[in-house]
Every structure is written in C-alpha cells, then in structure tokens.
C-alpha cells in the first residue's frame, strides 16, 4: 500500500474504511430529539466507532470459522459473535431477520459465495 | 408470527452494504463472507449506531446540552460494558477533543497554564506553592 500524502488516493482509502458520514449523520439525527445537534467531531467519531464494531464482530466470527476449518463466514457465525461479544440483545432480532431473509431467498442465500 | 414480522421489519438498514463489506475485508484473515453474514453485519451495525446515538443523547440531556459531542459519546461508551471493552481505547483522548470542553477548562483558570515570561518568577514561587496545583 502506497502512502499518498495529500493526494486524492489518500482520502479514498480513508473513505474505504469508514461508512459515509451522510448515512451516519442521518441515522443519528433520526434517533436524537428534534432540537438536538450533533457536532462534526461526534459524527466523525461515530464513523470510527461503527467501523470498529464491524471489525470486531467480523473478527470474532472469522475466528470461529478458522477454528472450525470453514472458509466462509455465514449468518449464524455473526449471530454467535453478537452473543459472545455481549450484544445478545441483537441476536434475537438478527436471527428473526435472517430467517425471514432465508424464507424469501430460498437456497440462493446459502449458495452465495463472495 | 406477527410479532416476529414486527421485530424483523424494525430493522431497516440504511447503510451501504458494499461499503460494509469493504470494511469487513480490511481484516486480512477474512476469507469469504456470504450474503447472510453481510446482511446481518449491516443490520447490527445500524442497531449499534442507533444504540450509541441514543445513549449519547441521554448523556447530553443529563448535562442539559443540546449538542451531542465526543465527550458525551465517551461517557455513553463507558457506561455500556460490551461497548467499552472494544471501543474505549479507540476513542480520541479527552485532551485531543476539539469540541471545546477541555479548552473551556483551561480558560477558566486564566494565567495558570501560561508560561511566565523569561526572567520573571511567578508569585506563587515566593510562597512555595507549586504552580501546577489544580483541582
């Protein structure tokens, strides 16, 4: 990986590891009371926080796959990771969402390989 | 069954799955990720974002502030054990906050942080008090 100081390539790389601030800001705004404001720094921090979350969950799920000698991380691995990391209150809604998705998608989801 | 549908429909991912996938793949140990996994990570990321925003807003409200800033987010992170376990160390240190709260504290003690001009001595030196005492 080259270090492109001050060029557009550097900023593109930054955006590759963060979710768009527009989406992040919009979701925050929907949660906050109508008259509340969010500092720019808070939005940027939230971008970093959610990327950390993604990496954290993915890493845990991936580790499970590695131990079980599976190459593909699947939905159940993600649910398991949530519970392991203490976000078990997400596991329920996620599993329900997953079952609904599977009903809709049929076998296509299970065969999907990235 | 209706309850399950309600629970499932409350998750409406508003995040770009492609970008989520790219972030997942930053980890070199990640081999392959199927579409279910991507979907659930996208959904759970949204849940987490909403959760942290809500908690941060609560902290701001407690402190009678209208603007959610980094300091409120930090407190919200600290208050939730699973989140603080993985996130607290990643947050910028309080001194680096540019939101102004740290700066306000400095300004409230005028002169305490300013270096004395060369050749002079602070009046506290005469009385034997350390300049750096703060409460």
Tab-separated table of C-alpha atoms in Angstrom:
chain	number	residue	atom	x	y	z
A	1	UNK	CA	0.000	0.000	0.000
A	2	UNK	CA	1.492	3.308	-1.041
A	3	UNK	CA	1.454	6.304	1.187
A	4	UNK	CA	-0.134	9.021	-0.920
A	5	UNK	CA	0.240	12.109	1.157
A	6	UNK	CA	-2.144	14.906	0.289
A	7	UNK	CA	-3.444	13.250	-2.856
A	8	UNK	CA	-6.950	12.079	-3.556
A	9	UNK	CA	-5.836	8.485	-3.217
A	10	UNK	CA	-5.224	9.035	0.484
A	11	UNK	CA	-8.736	10.306	1.069
A	12	UNK	CA	-10.277	7.484	-0.936
A	13	UNK	CA	-8.522	4.986	1.287
A	14	UNK	CA	-9.879	6.776	4.327
A	15	UNK	CA	-13.381	6.516	2.952
A	16	UNK	CA	-12.872	2.833	2.248
A	17	UNK	CA	-12.638	2.087	5.932
A	18	UNK	CA	-15.451	4.352	7.084
A	19	UNK	CA	-19.154	4.409	6.367
A	20	UNK	CA	-20.374	7.575	4.662
A	21	UNK	CA	-20.787	10.438	7.103
A	22	UNK	CA	-24.091	11.340	5.442
A	23	UNK	CA	-25.620	7.980	6.347
A	24	UNK	CA	-24.137	8.026	9.805
A	25	UNK	CA	-25.356	11.562	10.441
A	26	UNK	CA	-28.815	10.789	9.141
A	27	UNK	CA	-29.245	7.759	11.378
A	28	UNK	CA	-28.030	9.717	14.394
A	29	UNK	CA	-30.413	12.539	13.600
A	30	UNK	CA	-33.344	10.122	13.444
A	31	UNK	CA	-32.562	8.871	16.915
A	32	UNK	CA	-31.928	12.205	18.585
A	33	UNK	CA	-34.643	14.583	19.768
A	34	UNK	CA	-35.705	17.040	17.060
A	35	UNK	CA	-33.917	20.054	18.535
A	36	UNK	CA	-30.683	18.243	19.273
A	37	UNK	CA	-27.487	18.926	17.366
A	38	UNK	CA	-24.522	16.727	16.645
A	39	UNK	CA	-21.021	18.090	16.474
A	40	UNK	CA	-18.999	17.282	13.396
A	41	UNK	CA	-16.453	15.591	15.582
A	42	UNK	CA	-19.149	13.389	17.092
A	43	UNK	CA	-20.270	12.284	13.645
A	44	UNK	CA	-16.707	11.520	12.650
A	45	UNK	CA	-16.178	9.656	15.890
A	46	UNK	CA	-19.308	7.652	15.238
A	47	UNK	CA	-17.925	6.718	11.826
A	48	UNK	CA	-14.849	5.327	13.534
A	49	UNK	CA	-16.915	3.580	16.216
A	50	UNK	CA	-19.073	1.692	13.770
A	51	UNK	CA	-16.086	0.629	11.707
A	52	UNK	CA	-14.524	-0.682	14.885
A	53	UNK	CA	-17.754	-2.521	15.608
A	54	UNK	CA	-17.771	-4.097	12.162
A	55	UNK	CA	-14.175	-5.219	12.513
A	56	UNK	CA	-14.755	-6.513	15.988
A	57	UNK	CA	-17.787	-8.621	15.117
A	58	UNK	CA	-16.331	-9.838	11.853
A	59	UNK	CA	-13.067	-10.791	13.504
A	60	UNK	CA	-14.816	-12.835	16.145
A	61	UNK	CA	-16.973	-14.639	13.589
A	62	UNK	CA	-13.995	-15.239	11.347
A	63	UNK	CA	-12.007	-16.703	14.217
A	64	UNK	CA	-14.804	-19.189	14.858
A	65	UNK	CA	-14.721	-20.225	11.203
A	66	UNK	CA	-10.983	-20.622	11.315
A	67	UNK	CA	-11.178	-22.890	14.342
A	68	UNK	CA	-13.879	-24.949	12.710
A	69	UNK	CA	-11.935	-25.052	9.454
A	70	UNK	CA	-14.642	-23.333	7.470
A	71	UNK	CA	-13.784	-20.806	4.835
A	72	UNK	CA	-16.996	-18.844	4.657
A	73	UNK	CA	-18.445	-16.694	7.403
A	74	UNK	CA	-22.195	-17.142	7.466
A	75	UNK	CA	-25.154	-15.531	9.200
A	76	UNK	CA	-25.125	-17.903	12.156
A	77	UNK	CA	-21.498	-17.015	12.812
A	78	UNK	CA	-22.461	-13.352	13.017
A	79	UNK	CA	-25.288	-14.110	15.475
A	80	UNK	CA	-22.909	-16.165	17.549
A	81	UNK	CA	-20.357	-13.345	17.532
A	82	UNK	CA	-23.006	-10.893	18.761
A	83	UNK	CA	-23.812	-13.104	21.716
A	84	UNK	CA	-20.187	-13.752	22.502
A	85	UNK	CA	-19.330	-10.069	22.494
A	86	UNK	CA	-22.181	-9.153	24.793
A	87	UNK	CA	-24.640	-7.866	22.224
A	88	UNK	CA	-27.015	-10.730	22.827
A	89	UNK	CA	-29.959	-8.373	22.657
A	90	UNK	CA	-29.215	-8.026	18.960
A	91	UNK	CA	-29.034	-11.765	18.375
A	92	UNK	CA	-32.793	-12.282	18.638
A	93	UNK	CA	-33.845	-9.623	16.124
A	94	UNK	CA	-31.000	-10.617	13.833
A	95	UNK	CA	-31.939	-14.267	13.830
A	96	UNK	CA	-35.542	-13.386	13.050
A	97	UNK	CA	-34.379	-11.107	10.275
A	98	UNK	CA	-32.172	-13.879	8.973
A	99	UNK	CA	-34.971	-16.459	8.938
A	100	UNK	CA	-37.236	-14.058	7.129
A	101	UNK	CA	-34.452	-13.382	4.622
A	102	UNK	CA	-33.895	-17.106	4.122
A	103	UNK	CA	-37.583	-17.696	3.535
A	104	UNK	CA	-37.567	-15.024	0.885
A	105	UNK	CA	-34.324	-16.001	-0.756
A	106	UNK	CA	-34.635	-19.762	-0.550
A	107	UNK	CA	-31.463	-21.612	-1.343
A	108	UNK	CA	-29.890	-18.695	-3.148
A	109	UNK	CA	-28.541	-17.184	0.050
A	110	UNK	CA	-26.915	-20.394	1.164
A	111	UNK	CA	-25.201	-20.903	-2.156
A	112	UNK	CA	-23.964	-17.361	-2.394
A	113	UNK	CA	-20.195	-17.209	-2.289
A	114	UNK	CA	-18.371	-13.888	-2.222
B	1	UNK	CA	-45.850	-14.851	13.719
B	2	UNK	CA	-46.971	-11.243	13.595
B	3	UNK	CA	-44.563	-10.416	16.393
B	4	UNK	CA	-41.648	-11.838	14.512
B	5	UNK	CA	-42.527	-9.824	11.449
B	6	UNK	CA	-42.650	-6.692	13.541
B	7	UNK	CA	-39.264	-7.388	15.032
B	8	UNK	CA	-37.762	-8.111	11.639
B	9	UNK	CA	-39.316	-5.097	9.982
B	10	UNK	CA	-37.976	-2.720	12.613
B	11	UNK	CA	-34.516	-3.258	11.195
B	12	UNK	CA	-34.224	-1.119	8.118
B	13	UNK	CA	-30.608	-0.984	7.058
B	14	UNK	CA	-29.766	2.484	5.836
B	15	UNK	CA	-26.109	1.720	5.321
B	16	UNK	CA	-24.437	0.810	2.042
B	17	UNK	CA	-23.767	-2.924	2.072
B	18	UNK	CA	-20.905	-2.573	-0.370
B	19	UNK	CA	-19.019	-0.275	1.968
B	20	UNK	CA	-19.754	-2.536	4.940
B	21	UNK	CA	-18.299	-5.425	3.002
B	22	UNK	CA	-15.191	-3.443	2.168
B	23	UNK	CA	-14.679	-2.639	5.814
B	24	UNK	CA	-15.118	-6.290	6.763
B	25	UNK	CA	-12.500	-7.255	4.232
B	26	UNK	CA	-9.923	-4.909	5.697
B	27	UNK	CA	-9.187	-7.811	8.007
B	28	UNK	CA	-6.790	-9.988	6.041
B	29	UNK	CA	-7.869	-13.045	7.993
B	30	UNK	CA	-11.329	-12.808	6.491
B	31	UNK	CA	-11.604	-15.359	3.781
B	32	UNK	CA	-15.129	-15.329	2.451
B	33	UNK	CA	-18.305	-13.750	3.689
B	34	UNK	CA	-21.683	-14.911	2.472
B	35	UNK	CA	-24.590	-12.603	1.767
B	36	UNK	CA	-26.364	-13.516	5.007
B	37	UNK	CA	-23.359	-12.518	7.051
B	38	UNK	CA	-23.067	-9.238	5.172
B	39	UNK	CA	-26.750	-8.548	5.724
B	40	UNK	CA	-26.549	-9.231	9.461
B	41	UNK	CA	-23.412	-7.178	9.927
B	42	UNK	CA	-25.074	-4.294	8.099
B	43	UNK	CA	-28.181	-4.607	10.278
B	44	UNK	CA	-26.301	-4.983	13.522
B	45	UNK	CA	-24.071	-2.055	12.668
B	46	UNK	CA	-27.166	0.067	12.260
B	47	UNK	CA	-28.526	-1.206	15.582
B	48	UNK	CA	-25.243	-0.356	17.253
B	49	UNK	CA	-25.132	3.090	15.700
B	50	UNK	CA	-28.669	3.809	16.863
B	51	UNK	CA	-27.869	2.479	20.311
B	52	UNK	CA	-24.768	4.589	20.750
B	53	UNK	CA	-26.516	7.676	19.403
B	54	UNK	CA	-29.384	7.178	21.820
B	55	UNK	CA	-27.114	6.694	24.800
B	56	UNK	CA	-25.022	9.712	23.829
B	57	UNK	CA	-28.163	11.810	23.533
B	58	UNK	CA	-29.195	10.692	27.024
B	59	UNK	CA	-25.868	11.862	28.408
B	60	UNK	CA	-26.225	15.195	26.648
B	61	UNK	CA	-29.732	15.603	28.074
B	62	UNK	CA	-28.475	14.803	31.570
B	63	UNK	CA	-25.944	17.563	31.234
B	64	UNK	CA	-28.520	19.930	29.767
B	65	UNK	CA	-26.681	20.204	26.475
B	66	UNK	CA	-28.328	20.418	23.090
B	67	UNK	CA	-25.305	19.286	21.136
B	68	UNK	CA	-24.034	15.744	21.245
B	69	UNK	CA	-20.276	15.876	21.328
B	70	UNK	CA	-17.378	13.491	21.686
B	71	UNK	CA	-17.330	13.794	25.465
B	72	UNK	CA	-20.912	12.636	25.751
B	73	UNK	CA	-20.200	9.755	23.424
B	74	UNK	CA	-17.245	8.741	25.540
B	75	UNK	CA	-19.397	8.630	28.670
B	76	UNK	CA	-22.033	6.606	26.825
B	77	UNK	CA	-19.354	4.137	25.728
B	78	UNK	CA	-18.014	3.827	29.250
B	79	UNK	CA	-21.447	3.074	30.640
B	80	UNK	CA	-22.010	0.036	28.428
B	81	UNK	CA	-19.600	-2.714	29.274
B	82	UNK	CA	-19.565	-4.687	25.991
B	83	UNK	CA	-19.080	-1.482	24.049
B	84	UNK	CA	-16.375	-0.052	26.249
B	85	UNK	CA	-14.487	-3.341	26.112
B	86	UNK	CA	-13.770	-2.912	22.444
B	87	UNK	CA	-14.206	0.765	21.849
B	88	UNK	CA	-12.950	2.863	24.739
B	89	UNK	CA	-9.300	2.661	23.767
B	90	UNK	CA	-10.099	3.670	20.200
B	91	UNK	CA	-11.704	6.954	21.099
B	92	UNK	CA	-9.571	10.085	20.922
B	93	UNK	CA	-8.173	11.003	24.337
B	94	UNK	CA	-10.060	13.803	26.117
B	95	UNK	CA	-7.194	16.261	25.690
B	96	UNK	CA	-7.440	15.891	21.931
B	97	UNK	CA	-11.099	16.846	21.810
B	98	UNK	CA	-11.662	19.901	19.639
B	99	UNK	CA	-15.239	20.248	20.774
B	100	UNK	CA	-14.089	22.942	23.190
B	101	UNK	CA	-14.867	21.442	26.561
B	102	UNK	CA	-11.258	20.864	27.503
B	103	UNK	CA	-10.365	24.295	26.213
B	104	UNK	CA	-13.053	25.813	28.383
B	105	UNK	CA	-11.493	24.349	31.480
B	106	UNK	CA	-8.165	25.922	30.633
B	107	UNK	CA	-9.679	29.308	30.025
B	108	UNK	CA	-11.473	29.267	33.346
B	109	UNK	CA	-8.130	29.475	35.129
B	110	UNK	CA	-6.508	32.429	33.446
B	111	UNK	CA	-2.779	32.549	33.768
B	112	UNK	CA	-2.419	29.177	35.408
B	113	UNK	CA	-1.311	27.484	32.204
B	114	UNK	CA	0.597	30.348	30.660
B	115	UNK	CA	4.350	30.122	30.914
B	116	UNK	CA	5.833	33.072	32.769
B	117	UNK	CA	7.888	35.485	30.671
B	118	UNK	CA	11.596	34.758	30.747
B	119	UNK	CA	13.441	36.189	33.696
B	120	UNK	CA	10.392	36.525	35.875
B	121	UNK	CA	9.080	34.370	38.639
B	122	UNK	CA	5.522	33.513	39.360
B	123	UNK	CA	4.210	34.985	42.558
B	124	UNK	CA	3.405	31.508	43.789
B	125	UNK	CA	7.072	30.711	43.789
B	126	UNK	CA	7.595	33.219	46.536
B	127	UNK	CA	5.098	31.394	48.677
B	128	UNK	CA	6.366	27.965	47.955
B	129	UNK	CA	3.256	26.694	46.215
B	130	UNK	CA	3.697	24.532	43.156
B	131	UNK	CA	2.381	26.236	40.032
B	132	UNK	CA	0.882	23.049	38.729
B	133	UNK	CA	-1.621	22.542	41.504
B	134	UNK	CA	-5.058	22.033	40.046
B	135	UNK	CA	-8.266	20.730	41.444
